[in-house]
Structures are given as structure tokens and as C-alpha cells.
Short mmCIF file of C-alpha atoms in Angstrom, two decimals:
data_model
loop_
_atom_site.label_atom_id
_atom_site.label_comp_id
_atom_site.label_asym_id
_atom_site.label_seq_id
_atom_site.Cartn_x
_atom_site.Cartn_y
_atom_site.Cartn_z
CA MET A 21 22.61 6.40 -19.03
CA GLN A 22 19.34 4.93 -20.35
CA ASN A 23 16.99 3.14 -18.22
CA MET A 24 16.94 -0.76 -18.35
CA ASN A 25 13.86 -2.23 -20.08
CA PRO A 26 11.73 -3.73 -17.35
CA GLY A 27 10.97 -6.49 -19.94
CA ASP A 28 14.43 -7.71 -19.94
CA LEU A 29 13.75 -8.96 -16.39
CA TYR A 30 10.43 -10.60 -16.98
CA LYS A 31 10.84 -12.10 -20.30
CA LYS A 32 10.16 -15.51 -20.65
CA VAL A 33 13.60 -17.61 -20.60
CA LYS A 34 13.70 -21.59 -20.70
CA ILE A 35 16.72 -23.49 -20.06
CA SER A 36 16.74 -26.88 -21.28
CA ARG A 37 18.76 -29.65 -22.82
CA ALA A 38 18.65 -30.39 -26.27
CA ASP A 39 16.05 -33.08 -25.95
CA GLY A 40 13.95 -30.70 -24.17
CA SER A 41 14.42 -32.37 -20.49
CA LYS A 42 15.02 -30.12 -17.43
CA PRO A 43 18.72 -29.60 -16.45
CA HIS A 44 19.55 -30.11 -12.78
CA VAL A 45 21.28 -27.39 -11.00
CA LEU A 46 22.92 -27.56 -7.67
CA VAL A 47 23.31 -24.66 -5.79
CA ILE A 48 25.56 -24.44 -2.79
CA GLY A 49 24.90 -21.61 -0.19
CA GLY A 50 21.38 -20.64 1.30
CA GLY A 51 21.95 -16.82 1.78
CA VAL A 52 20.25 -14.25 -0.47
CA SER A 53 22.60 -14.91 -3.31
CA GLY A 54 21.83 -18.70 -3.28
CA LEU A 55 18.18 -18.50 -2.71
CA THR A 56 17.60 -15.70 -5.51
CA THR A 57 19.78 -17.76 -7.70
CA ALA A 58 17.66 -20.71 -7.05
CA TRP A 59 14.49 -18.75 -7.64
CA THR A 60 15.61 -17.26 -10.94
CA LEU A 61 16.92 -20.88 -12.53
CA ARG A 62 13.92 -22.57 -11.20
CA ASN A 63 11.66 -20.02 -13.13
CA ALA A 64 13.71 -20.61 -16.00
CA GLY A 65 12.71 -24.48 -15.99
CA CYS A 66 15.56 -25.77 -14.19
CA LYS A 67 15.13 -28.34 -11.57
CA VAL A 68 17.19 -26.92 -8.43
CA THR A 69 18.40 -28.27 -5.36
CA VAL A 70 20.00 -25.80 -2.72
CA VAL A 71 22.48 -27.31 -0.25
CA ALA A 72 23.67 -24.92 2.85
CA GLU A 73 25.09 -25.68 6.33
CA GLN A 74 22.23 -23.42 7.68
CA TYR A 75 19.25 -21.38 6.49
CA SER A 76 17.55 -18.11 7.88
CA GLU A 77 14.85 -18.89 10.52
CA LEU A 78 12.51 -16.35 12.17
CA ALA A 79 13.60 -17.59 15.44
CA PRO A 80 16.43 -16.19 17.84
CA HIS A 81 19.03 -13.57 17.00
CA ASP A 82 21.89 -15.85 18.07
CA LYS A 83 21.99 -18.16 15.18
CA GLU A 84 22.05 -15.92 12.33
CA ILE A 85 23.56 -16.40 8.88
CA VAL A 86 25.51 -13.66 7.29
CA SER A 87 22.63 -12.31 5.06
CA GLU A 88 20.39 -11.87 8.13
CA ILE A 89 22.87 -9.31 9.58
CA ALA A 90 23.02 -6.79 6.53
CA GLY A 91 21.77 -3.31 6.59
CA ALA A 92 19.81 -4.17 3.23
CA LEU A 93 19.31 -0.73 1.82
CA TRP A 94 19.32 -0.51 -1.86
CA GLU A 95 21.83 1.86 -3.05
CA TRP A 96 23.26 3.06 -6.40
CA PRO A 97 26.75 2.70 -6.84
CA PRO A 98 29.34 3.65 -5.76
CA ALA A 99 27.55 2.84 -2.43
CA VAL A 100 27.88 4.83 0.89
CA CYS A 101 26.63 2.31 3.36
CA GLY A 102 27.68 -0.95 1.31
CA SER A 103 30.99 -1.23 -0.18
CA HIS A 104 30.90 -2.56 -3.77
CA GLY A 105 34.59 -2.90 -4.74
CA LYS A 106 37.36 -0.76 -6.35
CA ASP A 107 34.74 1.02 -8.46
CA THR A 108 36.35 1.39 -11.55
CA ASP A 109 34.43 2.56 -14.82
CA GLU A 110 34.30 -0.94 -16.11
CA GLN A 111 33.32 -2.64 -12.62
CA LEU A 112 30.62 0.17 -12.07
CA LYS A 113 29.01 -0.47 -15.53
CA ASN A 114 28.15 -4.04 -14.30
CA LEU A 115 27.08 -2.93 -10.73
CA LYS A 116 24.76 -0.16 -12.09
CA ARG A 117 23.21 -2.67 -14.29
CA TRP A 118 22.69 -5.23 -11.53
CA CYS A 119 21.39 -2.44 -8.97
CA GLN A 120 18.80 -1.27 -11.56
CA ILE A 121 17.50 -4.95 -12.10
CA SER A 122 17.20 -5.44 -8.29
CA TYR A 123 15.44 -1.90 -7.95
CA ILE A 124 12.71 -3.03 -10.48
CA GLN A 125 12.35 -6.35 -8.85
CA PHE A 126 12.00 -5.02 -5.12
CA LYS A 127 9.44 -2.65 -6.52
CA ASP A 128 7.64 -5.40 -8.11
CA ILE A 129 7.69 -7.64 -5.00
CA ALA A 130 6.67 -4.88 -2.79
CA ASP A 131 3.61 -3.91 -4.91
CA LYS A 132 2.71 -7.51 -5.55
CA TYR A 133 3.12 -9.23 -2.09
CA GLY A 134 3.15 -6.47 0.48
CA ALA A 135 5.55 -5.36 3.24
CA SER A 136 4.15 -7.62 5.94
CA ASN A 137 4.78 -10.72 3.96
CA THR A 138 7.99 -9.84 2.31
CA GLY A 139 9.83 -7.52 4.28
CA ILE A 140 10.47 -5.05 1.60
CA ARG A 141 9.53 -1.59 2.25
CA LYS A 142 9.62 1.42 0.22
CA ARG A 143 11.65 4.36 1.87
CA THR A 144 12.63 7.43 1.03
CA SER A 145 16.37 7.69 1.45
CA CYS A 146 18.43 10.94 1.97
CA PHE A 147 22.17 11.20 1.53
CA LEU A 148 24.18 14.08 3.05
CA PHE A 149 27.42 15.55 2.19
CA GLU A 150 29.76 17.92 3.89
CA ARG A 151 31.93 18.79 1.05
CA GLU A 152 31.05 19.78 -2.60
CA LEU A 153 30.55 16.93 -4.76
CA ASN A 154 33.35 16.02 -7.08
CA ALA A 155 32.90 14.76 -10.76
CA SER A 156 32.02 11.28 -9.84
CA GLY A 157 29.75 12.38 -6.98
CA LEU A 158 27.97 14.60 -9.41
CA LYS A 159 27.62 11.95 -12.10
CA LYS A 160 26.07 9.50 -9.51
CA LYS A 161 23.49 12.06 -8.45
CA GLN A 162 22.67 12.66 -12.16
CA GLU A 163 22.20 8.85 -12.53
CA ILE A 164 20.15 8.58 -9.50
CA GLU A 165 17.68 11.23 -10.76
CA LYS A 166 17.19 9.45 -13.82
CA ILE A 167 16.73 6.00 -12.46
CA CYS A 168 15.07 6.51 -8.85
CA ASP A 169 11.54 7.88 -8.34
CA GLU A 170 10.78 10.80 -6.20
CA PHE A 171 14.19 12.56 -6.39
CA SER A 172 14.65 15.81 -4.67
CA ASN A 173 17.96 18.02 -4.51
CA ASP A 174 16.47 20.99 -2.45
CA VAL A 175 19.07 21.12 0.58
CA PRO A 176 17.60 23.42 2.88
CA ALA A 177 14.06 21.86 2.44
CA LEU A 178 15.75 18.52 3.24
CA ILE A 179 17.58 19.80 6.37
CA LYS A 180 14.21 21.18 7.74
CA LYS A 181 12.23 18.06 6.37
CA TYR A 182 14.44 15.52 8.40
CA ASN A 183 15.16 17.80 11.47
CA LEU A 184 18.93 17.55 10.86
CA ASN A 185 21.57 19.02 13.50
CA THR A 186 23.60 21.58 11.67
CA ASP A 187 24.40 23.72 14.55
CA PRO A 188 28.32 23.44 14.93
CA ASP A 189 28.19 24.45 18.77
CA LYS A 190 25.76 21.25 19.00
CA LYS A 191 28.30 19.07 17.00
CA GLY A 192 26.04 19.47 14.14
CA PHE A 193 26.95 18.95 10.55
CA ASN A 194 28.01 21.37 7.85
CA ILE A 195 25.65 20.10 5.04
CA VAL A 196 26.51 21.55 1.77
CA ASP A 197 24.78 19.27 -0.40
CA ALA A 198 22.03 16.44 -0.21
CA TYR A 199 19.43 14.55 -2.10
CA GLU A 200 16.86 12.10 -1.57
CA HIS A 201 15.04 9.39 -3.73
CA LEU A 202 12.68 6.53 -3.17
CA SER A 203 14.60 3.18 -2.35
CA TYR A 204 13.77 -0.06 -0.73
CA VAL A 205 14.85 -1.47 2.65
CA VAL A 206 14.70 -5.18 3.21
CA ASP A 207 14.13 -6.62 6.65
CA PRO A 208 16.56 -9.76 6.09
CA LYS A 209 14.90 -12.21 8.24
CA GLN A 210 11.40 -11.61 7.03
CA TYR A 211 12.47 -11.40 3.50
CA LEU A 212 14.52 -14.52 3.57
CA HIS A 213 11.83 -16.28 5.21
CA TRP A 214 9.35 -15.40 2.22
CA LEU A 215 12.12 -16.29 -0.41
CA LYS A 216 12.50 -19.75 1.17
CA GLY A 217 8.72 -20.36 0.95
CA MET A 218 8.81 -19.20 -2.52
CA VAL A 219 11.39 -21.47 -3.79
CA VAL A 220 10.11 -24.41 -1.87
CA GLN A 221 6.42 -23.54 -3.43
CA LYS A 222 8.29 -23.98 -6.81
CA ASP A 223 9.65 -27.58 -5.80
CA VAL A 224 13.16 -26.24 -4.97
CA ALA A 225 14.69 -28.71 -2.66
CA LEU A 226 16.60 -27.22 0.37
CA LEU A 227 18.99 -29.50 1.97
CA HIS A 228 21.60 -29.31 4.65
CA GLY A 229 25.16 -30.08 3.91
CA ILE A 230 28.75 -28.78 4.46
CA LEU A 231 31.55 -28.61 1.78
CA GLU A 232 34.83 -29.70 3.70
CA ASP A 233 37.12 -29.72 0.59
CA ASN A 234 38.37 -27.79 -2.06
CA ILE A 235 35.55 -27.11 -4.56
CA TYR A 236 37.11 -28.46 -7.66
CA GLU A 237 37.85 -31.76 -5.60
CA GLU A 238 34.50 -32.01 -4.39
CA THR A 239 32.28 -31.09 -7.48
CA PRO A 240 32.40 -34.46 -9.42
CA ASP A 241 31.04 -36.29 -6.20
CA LEU A 242 28.83 -33.69 -5.45
CA LEU A 243 27.17 -33.84 -9.03
CA ARG A 244 27.02 -37.49 -8.79
CA ARG A 245 25.44 -37.57 -5.23
CA TYR A 246 22.74 -35.18 -6.19
CA LYS A 247 22.45 -36.19 -9.87
CA ALA A 248 23.17 -32.71 -10.80
CA ASP A 249 24.55 -31.28 -14.11
CA ILE A 250 26.30 -28.34 -12.96
CA LEU A 251 26.83 -26.32 -9.54
CA ILE A 252 26.52 -22.72 -8.56
CA ASN A 253 28.71 -21.82 -5.88
CA CYS A 254 27.09 -18.88 -3.66
CA THR A 255 29.07 -19.46 -0.44
CA GLY A 256 30.31 -16.03 0.07
CA MET A 257 33.15 -15.71 2.33
CA SER A 258 33.75 -19.40 2.51
CA SER A 259 34.96 -19.16 -1.32
CA ARG A 260 38.11 -17.98 -0.04
CA GLU A 261 39.08 -21.53 1.19
CA LEU A 262 36.78 -23.43 -1.10
CA CYS A 263 38.04 -21.81 -4.22
CA GLY A 264 41.50 -20.82 -3.04
CA ASP A 265 40.39 -17.09 -3.90
CA GLU A 266 42.77 -14.90 -2.54
CA LYS A 267 40.95 -11.81 -3.72
CA MET A 268 38.49 -12.42 -1.00
CA LYS A 269 38.75 -10.19 1.98
CA PRO A 270 36.51 -10.21 5.17
CA LEU A 271 34.87 -6.93 5.72
CA ARG A 272 33.52 -6.73 9.20
CA GLY A 273 30.24 -4.47 9.43
CA ILE A 274 28.61 -3.33 12.83
CA LEU A 275 25.02 -2.11 13.27
CA ILE A 276 22.98 -1.07 16.34
CA HIS A 277 19.43 -1.99 16.71
CA ALA A 278 16.95 0.51 18.35
CA LYS A 279 13.37 0.67 18.96
CA ASN A 280 11.37 2.66 16.44
CA ASP A 281 7.66 2.04 17.90
CA GLY A 282 7.01 5.98 18.34
CA LYS A 283 6.99 5.93 21.88
CA LYS A 284 10.37 7.77 22.70
CA PHE A 285 10.38 9.88 19.67
CA GLN A 286 8.39 10.31 16.52
CA LYS A 287 8.93 7.02 14.34
CA ILE A 288 11.66 7.42 11.82
CA GLU A 289 10.24 6.59 8.39
CA SER A 290 13.09 7.21 5.86
CA CYS A 291 16.65 6.58 5.82
CA ILE A 292 19.30 8.89 6.41
CA SER A 293 23.30 8.73 5.84
CA ILE A 294 26.10 10.87 5.72
CA SER A 295 29.34 9.41 4.84
CA GLN A 296 32.70 9.99 6.62
CA ARG A 297 34.97 8.07 4.41
CA ASP A 298 35.83 10.38 1.58
CA ALA A 299 38.75 12.48 3.49
CA GLU A 300 40.53 14.88 1.36
CA LEU A 301 44.38 14.89 1.20
CA ASN A 302 44.30 17.96 3.34
CA ALA A 303 41.95 16.32 5.87
CA SER A 304 42.58 16.38 9.63
CA ALA A 305 44.02 13.53 11.42
CA GLU A 306 40.56 12.61 12.87
CA GLU A 307 39.07 12.68 9.33
CA LYS A 308 41.63 10.44 8.07
CA LEU A 309 41.22 8.21 10.92
CA LYS A 310 37.43 8.00 10.16
CA ALA A 311 38.18 7.31 6.52
CA GLN A 312 40.59 4.37 7.36
CA GLU A 313 37.88 2.93 9.69
CA GLY A 314 35.39 3.37 6.92
CA ARG A 315 32.93 5.08 9.20
CA PHE A 316 29.43 6.51 8.23
CA GLU A 317 26.42 7.70 9.97
CA PHE A 318 23.65 5.51 8.87
CA ILE A 319 19.90 5.67 10.16
CA VAL A 320 17.67 3.03 8.56
CA PRO A 321 14.51 1.92 9.61
CA ARG A 322 14.36 -1.63 9.25
CA ASN A 323 10.71 -2.40 9.49
CA ASP A 324 7.70 -1.07 11.77
CA ASP A 325 9.54 -1.50 14.99
CA ILE A 326 13.14 -1.35 14.40
CA VAL A 327 15.66 1.24 13.38
CA ILE A 328 19.14 0.28 12.69
CA LEU A 329 22.02 2.68 13.13
CA GLY A 330 25.65 2.53 11.94
CA GLY A 331 28.31 2.23 11.05
CA TYR A 332 31.68 0.86 10.52
CA ALA A 333 32.92 -1.40 7.63
CA GLN A 334 36.36 -2.82 8.67
CA MET A 335 38.42 -4.36 5.97
CA GLY A 336 40.50 -7.32 7.03
CA LYS A 337 38.85 -7.86 10.40
CA GLU A 338 37.01 -11.35 10.81
CA LYS A 339 36.67 -11.89 14.54
CA LEU A 340 33.02 -11.68 15.72
CA HIS A 341 33.71 -11.39 19.33
CA TRP A 342 36.10 -8.54 20.70
CA ASP A 343 35.33 -6.45 23.55
CA GLU A 344 36.78 -3.19 24.57
CA GLU A 345 37.41 -1.98 20.96
CA LYS A 346 33.93 -3.14 19.89
CA HIS A 347 32.11 -0.95 22.72
CA ASN A 348 34.24 2.06 21.80
CA PHE A 349 33.10 1.60 18.11
CA LEU A 350 29.29 1.34 19.16
CA GLN A 351 29.75 4.31 21.53
CA LYS A 352 31.01 6.39 18.46
CA MET A 353 28.21 5.13 16.23
CA LYS A 354 25.55 6.06 18.57
CA GLU A 355 27.16 9.56 19.17
CA GLY A 356 27.47 10.18 15.38
CA CYS A 357 23.71 9.13 14.81
CA VAL A 358 22.50 11.26 17.70
CA ASN A 359 24.64 14.29 16.49
CA LEU A 360 22.92 14.09 13.06
CA TYR A 361 19.48 13.31 14.20
CA PRO A 362 19.34 14.51 18.02
CA ASP A 363 15.84 12.68 18.66
CA LEU A 364 17.89 9.45 18.83
CA GLU A 365 19.28 10.39 22.13
CA LYS A 366 15.96 9.18 23.38
CA ALA A 367 16.24 5.90 21.77
CA GLU A 368 15.59 2.55 23.71
CA PHE A 369 17.66 -0.41 22.36
CA THR A 370 16.46 -3.72 21.66
CA SER A 371 17.73 -6.78 23.63
CA TYR A 372 20.11 -7.64 21.33
CA TYR A 373 21.36 -4.27 20.83
CA TYR A 374 24.01 -4.63 18.19
CA ARG A 375 24.88 -7.33 15.45
CA VAL A 376 28.21 -7.91 13.82
CA GLY A 377 28.69 -9.71 10.52
CA ILE A 378 31.47 -10.53 8.02
CA ARG A 379 30.68 -9.35 4.56
CA PRO A 380 32.36 -11.20 1.64
CA PHE A 381 34.34 -8.43 -0.02
CA ARG A 382 36.05 -8.81 -3.32
CA ASP A 383 37.37 -5.89 -5.45
CA GLU A 384 34.76 -7.28 -8.15
CA PRO A 385 32.02 -9.75 -7.48
CA ARG A 386 32.67 -13.16 -9.20
CA VAL A 387 29.63 -13.76 -11.40
CA GLY A 388 30.06 -16.21 -14.20
CA GLN A 389 31.39 -19.59 -15.38
CA ASP A 390 34.72 -20.86 -13.49
CA GLU A 391 37.85 -20.69 -15.77
CA LYS A 392 38.92 -24.25 -15.02
CA GLU A 393 35.89 -26.42 -14.71
CA PRO A 394 32.94 -25.69 -16.85
CA ARG A 395 30.48 -27.16 -14.67
CA ILE A 396 31.12 -24.88 -11.94
CA PHE A 397 29.47 -21.37 -11.89
CA HIS A 398 30.06 -18.68 -9.26
CA ASN A 399 27.97 -15.88 -7.56
CA TYR A 400 29.82 -14.34 -4.66
CA GLY A 401 31.97 -11.56 -3.42
CA HIS A 402 29.30 -8.83 -3.05
CA GLY A 403 30.77 -7.12 0.01
CA GLY A 404 28.04 -5.18 1.61
CA SER A 405 25.63 -4.98 -1.23
CA GLY A 406 24.40 -8.53 -1.32
CA TYR A 407 20.78 -7.54 -1.51
CA THR A 408 21.40 -4.48 -4.03
CA LEU A 409 23.07 -6.85 -6.46
CA SER A 410 21.08 -10.07 -5.74
CA TYR A 411 18.74 -10.06 -8.82
CA GLY A 412 21.01 -8.60 -11.24
CA CYS A 413 23.60 -11.17 -10.60
CA ALA A 414 21.11 -14.00 -10.54
CA LEU A 415 20.01 -12.90 -14.00
CA ASP A 416 23.49 -12.91 -15.35
CA ILE A 417 23.88 -16.36 -13.96
CA ARG A 418 20.74 -17.45 -15.65
CA SER A 419 22.20 -16.04 -18.96
CA VAL A 420 25.52 -18.05 -18.73
CA VAL A 421 23.86 -21.24 -17.65
CA LYS A 422 21.42 -21.25 -20.63
CA GLU A 423 24.29 -20.42 -22.69
CA TYR A 424 26.32 -23.66 -21.24
CA PHE A 425 23.32 -25.93 -21.77
CA GLU A 426 22.89 -24.88 -25.37
CA LYS A 427 26.56 -25.27 -26.33
CA GLU A 428 27.16 -28.62 -24.11
CA TYR A 429 24.00 -30.40 -25.12
CA ARG A 430 23.71 -29.08 -28.71
CA PRO A 431 23.17 -32.05 -31.27
CA ARG A 432 26.09 -32.84 -33.23
CA SER A 433 26.14 -33.94 -36.74
CA ASN A 434 28.78 -36.09 -38.31
CA LEU A 435 27.97 -34.90 -41.81
#
């Protein structure tokens, strides 16, 4: 697999009507997909208006949008910590392209603007395995080595470097393979605050509003009301009702927030993860249960003060508030991370302790023009990989929108 040419991301693209005037694009949804799409289309010369019920704010943790609750670790597909979909060869081809574009963009943003402004931090990510990698796992490792910087596959050295628990008498892990590479972790609150500021500086209008009806019925009125030419739907899980998309499924994610200030234990600077989901046919009942629950040990330093621990990805669950079951999961998550990285036994948790969010899962992200209404475009269904896919999907939207205006507004001759 060849690396993407960075010029594909930064080449100048201008979207305009046949008369050279700016088209007006209406983006519905103010999460990471909506704002990234707005940023990309504005850079291509479009006038852009975003309408959302709520935007991310730096203030309290009790009024968060879904994009703020994400783990937001960039991963190469098929992901361990963020489910992408069914991961067929054809789907993986798109996912890999989208991921690679985002990797380059996160690197550029981190280098140009700094972590304190953007919330994007370079982090070494270490992935651990208790079974020999199968053919697809080996292929993924080989691709990561080509795509990502600072790759290492020295298993004994990685176990020692990360001080991992491999003692079976202390509930340690039988690590048979491992690799690390340079990745990027996004602090969602900080990043979305920065991204909002960037699009506002570019004269993108951020307005408040709610879609209450079917998107096909509302679009003509929305386009008239905002004097827009086309609509980009980035509403995530709400697209199940707005578009009648039965392929959308809720994927409930749970994360624990612990302090990572270096006072209770040495500050964690790298991401560590070991998947528990790939149970073999001859796996024990406990392993099969873990696989069904979508459990994985997941240790990610979000910013300079917080490390997030996980996790569970529960398909079909859409309640944010539930009691006894939730606390059992939280206890299992904490125990799993402590078993892997014993220093976490000393961890002090933040005042808000855990966060629960509903990821907009779809077997394949819906990115492109609507099949029925040519003035509607979609960018949703990214599951737990909204940040990882964000810039790649936005550039695909840029491409199809450009093609739309070239066709829709091409001068017609009567000769």
C-alpha cells in the first residue's frame, strides 16, 4: 500500500458556480464531522452556514455533545478502540484512505498551532496482543509500519518500557505480540473550541436550530430560509430518524477519567491498549462474554492532566443513565486497566469520574450525495472513529460538492 501524497490534502481547490460566484452550503450538525466539513468547504471558497442544536463549550461536563465524550485516539483500521464497521476489504479501502488523510492533517495542526491551543498531542501508541496475529492482523501491522512514524515491534523491550504486568499470579497478561507507533490523541473539548474559532475566523456562521421533521421534507424550506444551495447532513445518530436510516445503530461507549498529574504515580505519556474482543471459536465462556460486550483495556493520556481508561463498546444500547449494571462495568474497566498497568491502582479520579456517550454506528459510514435528493449530502455513521475519519471524509464531501456545482451550474448551449 502506497502512502498518500500530502499534496492531495493541501492542493488548492476552488468550488464555484459557473458564473464564478460562491455557492452557499448549509451544514447541519456542530460536532467534529460538521465543523471539519465546514472548515474544508470554506477553504474551497464556499459560503458556509452551520446549524446545530448545541456546540461544544469549554464549560462544565454536564452539557456535552457526543463529539466531546470520544476517546479520540487516531487508529489505523480495523480499530481496537473505535469500531469502524464490518471491515470488509472494500470498506477498509475507504477507511484507510480517510484515516491517512486525518493523520497527516493532525500532524500539520499539531506542528503549526501547538497542543496547548488545539488539544492535539503526539503520543506513542502501544498495541498488545495475547494471541498470535492472524493474516489480517499481520497485514495491519505491516501497513502501520509503512504509514506511521516511530514504529517498533520489539515485544520484550515494549513490555519493559511500559512496565506491563505479565505475571499470571497477579492477573497479568500473556503478551505474545506488540507494536508501537506515533499517533495523535485529541482532547475533544479543547480541539472543538479551537476548530470553532478557526471556522468563525473564516466567516462561517454558527447558528442554533433543530430539525424536527424528515430531512427530505425539511430541506426545501431550510434552503429557502438560509438562502443556501445545498445541505450537508452531519447529524450523527439523529440521522436514524431524520433520514429513516435503519442501518444506524447506537454504540454506547464508557470511559473513566483519572488524574494524570504525576502526584500519585509517574505521569503516563503514551497510549496502551490490549483488545479482548477477538475471542476464538474455542475461547472460554468468559472470553466469549468479553467479546460480546466489546471490552478492551484502553489507557490514553488525553491531555497534560487527565488519562482516560476504558472500555466498553455496547451495540444497541442507547440509555445514558443506568445504575447497577453501569457500576459493574466501571469496576471491570478499572480492574482490567490496573491489571495491565499496576501503577493505576494509585489513581485518583476526577470529580466527574466517568463519561457515557452514544456513538453513531453504521456498517459503513455514509459519505456522499443522497440517492434521492441531489441537494442533500451526507457525512455520518463513523461509529467510534469520528476524529480518525474526520478530515478524510470531509475531503470526499469537498470532492462530490465540487462535482455537483460543476454539473448543476455548467452553462448549457442550445447549438
